[in-house]
Amino acid sequence: MHFLNEATLDGVTERSFVLDNVPGILWTPAGDHERRPLVLLGHGGGQHKKAPAMTGRARRMTALGFAAVALDAPGHGDRRDPSADVTGLRRPTPDEFAQANADRAKSAVPEWRATLDALRDHGHGLEKIGFVGVAMGASIGIPLAAEEPRITAAVFGLAPPHPSLTEAAKRITIPIKYLMQWDDELIPRESSLALFDAFASTEKTLHANPGSHAAVPSHERDSDDHFLQRHLA
Amino acid sequence: MHFLNEATLDGVTERSFVLDNVPGILWTPAGDHERRPLVLLGHGGGQHKKAPAMTGRARRMTALGFAAVALDAPGHGDRRDPSADVTGLRRPTPDEFAQANADRAKSAVPEWRATLDALRDHGHGLEKIGFVGVAMGASIGIPLAAEEPRITAAVFGLAPPHPSLTEAAKRITIPIKYLMQWDDELIPRESSLALFDAFASTEKTLHANPGSHAAVPSHERDSDDHFLQRHLA
């Protein structure tokens, strides 16, 4: 893990790093090297490690006293293949998108696990570890949480349905918050209810709100914070 | 409305009253006669206005700076008919219980509305008004919220299914939090999802947790408080 540069703004220290060609960002409360809970942030499809949803979430995590880390997912951010960016290409169908996410997860899961090892060697991630990711973030986070026992609580949601997710959910026993949009134009309602049902966790909570895929209400971010505080602090 | 007696304990003033033979309790932060939001507390079947779930909730409401009020529902608490208390009688079926709740609501809705009128004449309920009630509390609260425009936000849940509830929900447009238990032995999962779907509210949020009818996790009470603060404070 090579740390590239470090900047501190408004009480948050942001460090960029590269590990085996995977670029990432580590956020911590400024000037503080205490051991603290660590939250892994999985970005959505087409997004990247420094998208506004990621930096906003990282700021909330440091305000809770947590460290946060994001990686560019395969094919995203600094890992995007410019030659693949052909405008005019048709959008993938939901099934193609779910399959592409499942394929990405096969690379992304070991990348996240290697990141946890490397951060541990730098003194991070020795306390409780959580994961937050919806849509593609959940497509990667659910198989990750099934494999990685260091993750002890997770916020997932809006995952495009894929058989591999149901199988992974059945192996997950940690506390889960699952977010769904009641009128999601991309994810069938029944598939979200079935995925929530599949988690083996005895402590899991489903939150559903009206509106489209992208219309998750802002009060859910407060609720995510309460969930993470309850399980990681 | 006749106030019978008043006691103050741990910063909460509790006043018992009777209105047209319906007994109730009003809780307010102690020694304070400010106008403040008012939350109506609907108790569950077999419970009453001073059951621990009611007094505990009332204490949470006053801690938020709200007033709270509870009534004995028809046939409950001080309104119980001792001659009807025949031990050894078979338990009602879920359908009979839902029908009994629908019948009770026909009396309870006008009783709650008269209570709001009377409290207003005493200076309460001039700010925003909310309702909290699950199980039988929701069987009464849902038709009440459909009729009573002074109620502007409500927490419902665990309602035994009845056609009158679905019809009432379709007329409700205020923000709603709806609680369901994923493994409820009394309420079919599909009926709770269908009732949530029926609310006409553009802002509504469904929370589902594993476990039986009575096993609502305590973190939902914190979440109820956040919901009420968001909409009434």
XYZ file of C-alpha atoms in Angstrom:
466
model
C 0.000 0.000 0.000
C 1.578 3.255 -1.165
C 0.187 6.470 0.255
C 0.408 9.136 -2.453
C -0.655 12.347 -0.809
C -2.475 13.702 2.189
C -4.682 16.756 2.656
C -6.656 18.035 5.641
C -9.798 20.121 5.229
C -12.480 21.034 7.777
C -11.228 18.541 10.329
C -10.956 15.578 7.948
C -7.677 14.099 6.700
C -7.877 12.464 3.280
C -5.070 10.167 2.108
C -4.959 8.683 -1.375
C -3.258 5.327 -1.844
C -2.631 2.595 -4.379
C -2.533 -1.111 -3.542
C -1.718 -3.546 -6.365
C -2.860 -0.972 -8.935
C -6.179 -0.369 -7.126
C -6.538 3.296 -6.151
C -8.295 4.214 -2.924
C -8.883 6.953 -0.372
C -8.665 6.775 3.404
C -10.470 9.404 5.474
C -9.865 9.919 9.197
C -10.668 12.635 11.718
C -7.805 15.140 11.320
C -4.533 14.766 13.193
C -5.697 11.666 14.947
C -3.996 8.308 14.821
C -6.153 6.474 17.336
C -7.544 3.077 16.544
C -11.154 3.592 15.586
C -13.987 1.784 13.747
C -13.525 1.650 9.976
C -16.343 1.846 7.426
C -15.811 0.564 3.876
C -17.696 2.651 1.315
C -18.774 0.887 -1.884
C -19.748 3.272 -4.682
C -22.548 2.779 -7.207
C -22.307 1.910 -10.897
C -20.674 4.666 -12.987
C -19.441 6.364 -9.805
C -15.987 6.358 -8.224
C -14.097 6.672 -4.938
C -14.356 10.473 -4.824
C -17.911 10.926 -6.174
C -19.958 13.371 -4.039
C -21.958 10.528 -2.464
C -18.663 8.996 -1.281
C -17.029 12.169 0.050
C -20.302 13.198 1.743
C -20.597 9.811 3.392
C -16.908 9.871 4.408
C -17.475 13.221 6.124
C -20.447 11.774 8.056
C -18.307 8.792 9.123
C -15.465 10.952 10.448
C -18.044 13.087 12.304
C -19.055 9.851 14.079
C -15.392 9.285 14.969
C -14.949 6.530 12.378
C -12.351 6.113 9.630
C -13.680 5.451 6.111
C -12.150 3.987 2.985
C -13.266 3.819 -0.654
C -11.754 2.017 -3.648
C -12.350 2.512 -7.336
C -14.319 -0.592 -8.351
C -13.079 -2.561 -11.379
C -13.664 -0.502 -14.552
C -14.542 2.625 -12.543
C -12.836 5.928 -11.673
C -9.111 5.822 -12.418
C -9.572 2.198 -13.584
C -11.934 3.092 -16.401
C -10.790 1.930 -19.817
C -11.170 5.051 -22.023
C -11.490 2.864 -25.112
C -14.601 1.265 -23.560
C -16.313 4.668 -23.310
C -18.218 4.519 -26.573
C -21.100 6.971 -26.462
C -24.100 5.822 -28.419
C -23.733 2.250 -27.168
C -27.062 0.913 -25.854
C -27.599 0.800 -22.064
C -27.254 -2.680 -20.570
C -30.488 -4.430 -19.595
C -31.043 -4.887 -15.827
C -30.008 -8.552 -16.137
C -26.828 -7.642 -18.028
C -26.067 -4.996 -15.412
C -26.578 -7.481 -12.554
C -24.327 -10.008 -14.324
C -21.643 -7.357 -14.922
C -21.799 -6.479 -11.192
C -21.446 -10.157 -10.241
C -18.389 -10.404 -12.522
C -16.896 -7.224 -11.008
C -17.455 -8.589 -7.497
C -15.151 -11.530 -8.304
C -12.235 -9.067 -8.596
C -13.481 -6.505 -6.111
C -13.929 -8.894 -3.149
C -10.215 -9.916 -2.999
C -9.241 -6.272 -3.579
C -11.244 -5.189 -0.526
C -9.784 -8.036 1.563
C -6.232 -7.088 0.549
C -7.039 -3.471 1.445
C -8.155 -4.555 4.935
C -4.883 -6.490 5.390
C -2.803 -3.498 4.259
C -4.748 -0.992 6.403
C -4.338 -3.265 9.401
C -0.561 -3.196 8.800
C -0.836 0.606 8.935
C -2.811 0.489 12.190
C -6.321 0.974 10.734
C -9.173 -1.481 10.850
C -8.158 -2.965 14.186
C -11.497 -1.987 15.671
C -14.913 -2.968 14.330
C -15.384 -2.801 10.552
C -18.595 -1.935 8.705
C -19.596 -1.725 5.055
C -21.981 0.730 3.363
C -22.968 0.328 -0.275
C -26.127 0.378 -2.365
C -26.794 -0.653 -5.989
C -23.418 -1.816 -7.413
C -21.939 -1.126 -3.976
C -24.241 -3.824 -2.584
C -23.542 -6.180 -5.515
C -19.910 -6.140 -4.330
C -20.503 -5.701 -0.591
C -22.858 -8.665 -0.129
C -20.395 -11.301 -1.444
C -17.618 -9.458 0.426
C -19.503 -9.659 3.747
C -20.183 -13.363 3.123
C -16.423 -14.021 2.729
C -14.841 -11.560 5.134
C -15.394 -12.206 8.858
C -13.807 -8.884 9.862
C -16.947 -7.060 8.632
C -19.395 -6.990 11.545
C -22.284 -4.778 10.323
C -23.447 -3.542 6.911
C -25.863 -1.199 5.169
C -26.912 -2.575 1.770
C -29.735 -1.813 -0.644
C -31.012 -1.360 -4.193
C -29.082 -4.421 -5.408
C -29.926 -5.634 -8.929
C -31.129 -9.204 -8.401
C -28.632 -11.991 -9.140
C -28.584 -15.605 -7.872
C -25.067 -15.123 -6.439
C -26.405 -12.418 -4.093
C -29.113 -14.660 -2.678
C -26.537 -17.385 -2.088
C -24.172 -14.929 -0.371
C -27.007 -13.463 1.760
C -27.810 -16.926 3.117
C -24.247 -17.082 4.535
C -24.397 -13.633 6.187
C -25.247 -13.497 9.896
C -24.084 -9.993 10.898
C -26.551 -7.128 11.561
C -27.817 -5.734 8.245
C -29.808 -2.667 7.274
C -31.344 -3.160 3.821
C -32.731 -0.216 1.847
C -35.284 -0.569 -0.934
C -37.233 1.905 -3.036
C -40.895 0.895 -3.178
C -41.321 2.147 -6.765
C -37.834 1.255 -8.051
C -37.919 1.256 -11.852
C -34.818 -0.982 -12.054
C -35.288 -3.481 -9.211
C -38.504 -5.519 -8.901
C -40.122 -5.088 -5.477
C -40.361 -8.839 -4.951
C -36.633 -9.346 -5.557
C -35.708 -6.831 -2.833
C -38.122 -8.461 -0.359
C -36.729 -11.903 -1.254
C -33.121 -10.749 -0.808
C -33.943 -9.225 2.611
C -35.621 -12.505 3.518
C -32.514 -14.471 2.470
C -30.068 -12.858 4.923
C -29.397 -15.343 7.727
C -28.883 -12.468 10.191
C -31.076 -12.580 13.283
C -30.721 -8.790 13.454
C -31.687 -7.217 10.144
C -33.940 -4.281 9.328
C -35.648 -3.429 6.047
C -36.417 0.201 5.220
C -38.675 0.898 2.225
C -39.629 4.331 0.916
C -41.725 5.439 -2.061
C -40.081 6.689 -5.229
C -37.626 5.747 -7.920
C -34.218 4.016 -7.695
C -32.338 7.278 -7.163
C -34.873 8.895 -4.798
C -33.716 7.457 -1.443
C -34.807 10.108 1.098
C -32.071 11.951 2.986
C -33.419 10.837 6.388
C -32.113 7.345 5.555
C -28.561 8.686 5.792
C -29.293 9.725 9.397
C -30.764 6.283 9.994
C -27.638 4.657 8.450
C -25.520 6.660 10.894
C -27.626 5.472 13.847
C -27.351 1.872 12.626
C -23.549 2.102 12.278
C -23.166 3.820 15.656
C -25.261 1.105 17.279
C -23.083 -1.676 15.865
C -19.586 -0.224 15.488
C -19.119 2.442 18.168
C -63.280 17.473 30.103
C -62.812 17.115 33.828
C -59.270 16.951 35.163
C -59.244 14.629 38.170
C -55.776 14.831 39.613
C -52.268 15.874 38.770
C -48.883 14.495 39.781
C -45.342 15.460 38.810
C -42.502 12.943 38.846
C -39.021 13.172 37.323
C -39.875 16.266 35.302
C -43.131 14.946 33.842
C -46.594 16.165 34.865
C -49.350 13.590 34.504
C -53.005 14.695 34.609
C -55.870 12.219 34.547
C -59.157 13.348 33.017
C -62.576 12.096 31.979
C -64.435 13.286 28.904
C -67.954 11.919 28.303
C -67.120 8.888 30.462
C -63.879 8.166 28.564
C -60.884 8.239 30.924
C -57.556 9.573 29.707
C -54.138 10.838 30.754
C -52.310 13.953 29.596
C -48.532 14.117 30.030
C -46.515 17.320 29.658
C -43.022 18.436 30.581
C -43.334 19.557 34.218
C -44.365 23.087 35.167
C -44.644 24.165 31.586
C -47.733 25.565 29.928
C -46.250 26.391 26.536
C -47.995 25.384 23.373
C -46.170 22.334 22.091
C -46.657 19.407 19.693
C -49.073 16.776 20.965
C -48.752 13.038 20.343
C -51.783 10.759 20.699
C -50.845 7.337 22.068
C -53.053 4.418 21.048
C -52.575 1.324 23.214
C -52.679 -2.286 22.048
C -55.374 -4.922 22.612
C -55.747 -5.900 26.279
C -53.667 -2.889 27.327
C -54.782 0.450 28.751
C -53.875 4.141 29.030
C -51.324 3.566 31.828
C -49.762 0.291 30.635
C -45.926 0.369 30.780
C -45.662 0.756 26.983
C -47.835 3.904 27.256
C -46.092 5.521 30.219
C -42.665 4.708 28.726
C -43.667 6.257 25.424
C -45.172 9.292 27.191
C -41.857 9.852 28.971
C -39.999 9.729 25.625
C -42.446 12.261 24.171
C -42.022 14.749 27.014
C -38.224 14.339 26.693
C -38.660 15.539 23.087
C -40.595 18.554 24.397
C -43.958 17.145 23.272
C -47.196 16.631 25.195
C -48.780 13.163 25.008
C -52.263 11.850 25.632
C -53.732 8.353 25.984
C -57.333 7.174 26.328
C -58.717 3.858 27.484
C -60.048 2.275 24.281
C -63.624 0.927 24.337
C -63.745 -2.160 26.559
C -60.226 -1.544 27.924
C -58.717 -0.262 31.185
C -61.323 1.446 33.362
C -63.904 0.729 30.642
C -63.556 -3.033 30.873
C -66.775 -4.909 31.576
C -65.839 -7.275 34.438
C -68.684 -9.609 33.469
C -67.017 -10.060 30.056
C -63.845 -11.386 31.677
C -64.612 -15.069 31.469
C -61.426 -17.097 31.775
C -61.502 -20.291 29.819
C -63.246 -18.607 26.878
C -61.446 -19.426 23.620
C -59.136 -16.771 22.131
C -60.655 -14.905 19.179
C -59.367 -15.891 15.740
C -57.256 -13.232 13.962
C -60.261 -12.362 11.775
C -62.550 -12.005 14.799
C -59.932 -9.861 16.508
C -59.603 -7.603 13.425
C -63.392 -7.287 13.224
C -63.625 -6.449 16.950
C -60.958 -3.753 16.439
C -62.892 -2.314 13.468
C -66.030 -2.182 15.645
C -64.109 -0.507 18.492
C -62.709 2.060 16.072
C -66.251 3.239 15.284
C -66.563 4.479 18.888
C -62.925 5.320 19.462
C -62.517 7.667 16.472
C -65.170 10.168 17.670
C -63.812 9.850 21.220
C -60.326 10.867 20.043
C -61.758 13.760 18.003
C -63.755 15.030 20.989
C -60.584 14.761 23.101
C -58.715 16.926 20.586
C -61.502 19.530 20.737
C -61.465 19.539 24.544
C -57.662 19.687 24.785
C -57.636 22.578 22.331
C -60.069 24.422 24.637
C -57.509 23.866 27.413
C -54.681 25.231 25.273
C -53.202 21.889 24.126
C -53.066 20.587 20.591
C -52.659 24.004 19.008
C -49.346 22.932 17.517
C -48.737 19.922 15.293
C -50.425 16.672 16.290
C -49.090 13.158 15.759
C -50.378 9.658 16.477
C -48.450 6.561 17.602
C -50.124 3.176 17.817
C -49.454 -0.393 16.777
C -51.678 -3.497 16.686
C -55.100 -2.402 18.053
C -53.633 1.121 18.372
C -53.220 1.127 14.590
C -56.669 -0.423 14.020
C -58.061 2.718 15.685
C -55.402 5.218 14.570
C -55.623 4.522 10.837
C -59.361 5.347 10.522
C -58.786 8.268 12.923
C -56.016 9.728 10.737
C -58.238 9.300 7.661
C -60.995 11.390 9.323
C -59.073 13.921 11.390
C -57.110 16.557 9.464
C -55.425 17.887 12.627
C -53.196 14.756 12.700
C -50.157 15.526 10.533
C -47.833 12.528 11.041
C -48.282 8.999 12.388
C -46.434 5.845 13.414
C -48.542 2.736 12.775
C -47.795 -0.960 12.554
C -48.730 -4.577 13.275
C -52.368 -3.950 12.305
C -54.552 -7.053 11.950
C -55.776 -6.912 8.341
C -59.308 -5.604 7.753
C -60.855 -4.115 4.593
C -61.777 -0.909 6.467
C -58.065 -0.253 7.141
C -57.118 -0.511 3.480
C -59.932 1.888 2.577
C -58.833 4.350 5.292
C -55.161 4.090 4.244
C -56.073 5.117 0.694
C -57.413 8.410 2.106
C -54.323 9.159 4.219
C -51.710 11.521 2.745
C -49.682 12.553 5.823
C -46.173 11.191 6.509
C -46.400 7.650 7.888
C -43.947 5.278 9.473
C -45.242 1.710 9.275
C -43.743 -1.068 11.422
C -44.032 -4.745 10.580
C -42.554 -7.904 12.057
C -41.155 -10.109 9.298
C -42.127 -13.346 11.106
C -45.357 -12.103 12.722
C -47.394 -15.115 13.801
C -50.639 -13.095 13.828
C -50.350 -10.831 10.776
C -49.589 -12.293 7.323
C -46.527 -10.665 5.757
C -48.394 -9.904 2.532
C -51.169 -8.040 4.374
C -48.663 -5.681 6.023
C -46.925 -5.010 2.689
C -50.310 -4.400 1.030
C -51.417 -2.007 3.774
C -48.151 -0.040 3.493
C -48.700 0.070 -0.263
C -52.252 1.417 0.216
C -51.306 4.607 2.093
C -51.671 7.542 -0.322
C -48.856 9.394 1.468
C -45.968 10.479 -0.769
C -43.779 10.325 2.343
C -44.060 6.959 4.036
C -41.447 4.567 5.332
C -41.741 0.853 6.051
C -39.531 -0.741 8.702
C -39.460 -4.547 8.902
C -37.532 -6.615 11.451
C -37.294 -10.350 12.062
C -39.206 -11.968 14.880
C -42.660 -12.453 16.301
C -45.533 -9.976 16.768
C -44.322 -8.817 20.170
C -40.583 -8.740 19.329
C -40.293 -5.229 17.839
C -36.645 -4.257 18.551
C -36.041 -1.359 20.925
C -34.092 0.619 18.293
C -37.422 1.220 16.528
C -38.501 3.400 19.453
C -35.478 5.629 18.786
C -36.411 5.645 15.120
C -40.031 6.566 16.019
C -38.683 9.516 18.024
C -36.586 10.678 15.056
C -39.616 10.373 12.750
C -41.826 12.387 15.118
C -39.152 15.037 15.663
C -38.731 15.381 11.904
C -42.440 15.957 11.349
C -43.756 17.615 14.520
C -40.920 19.646 16.041
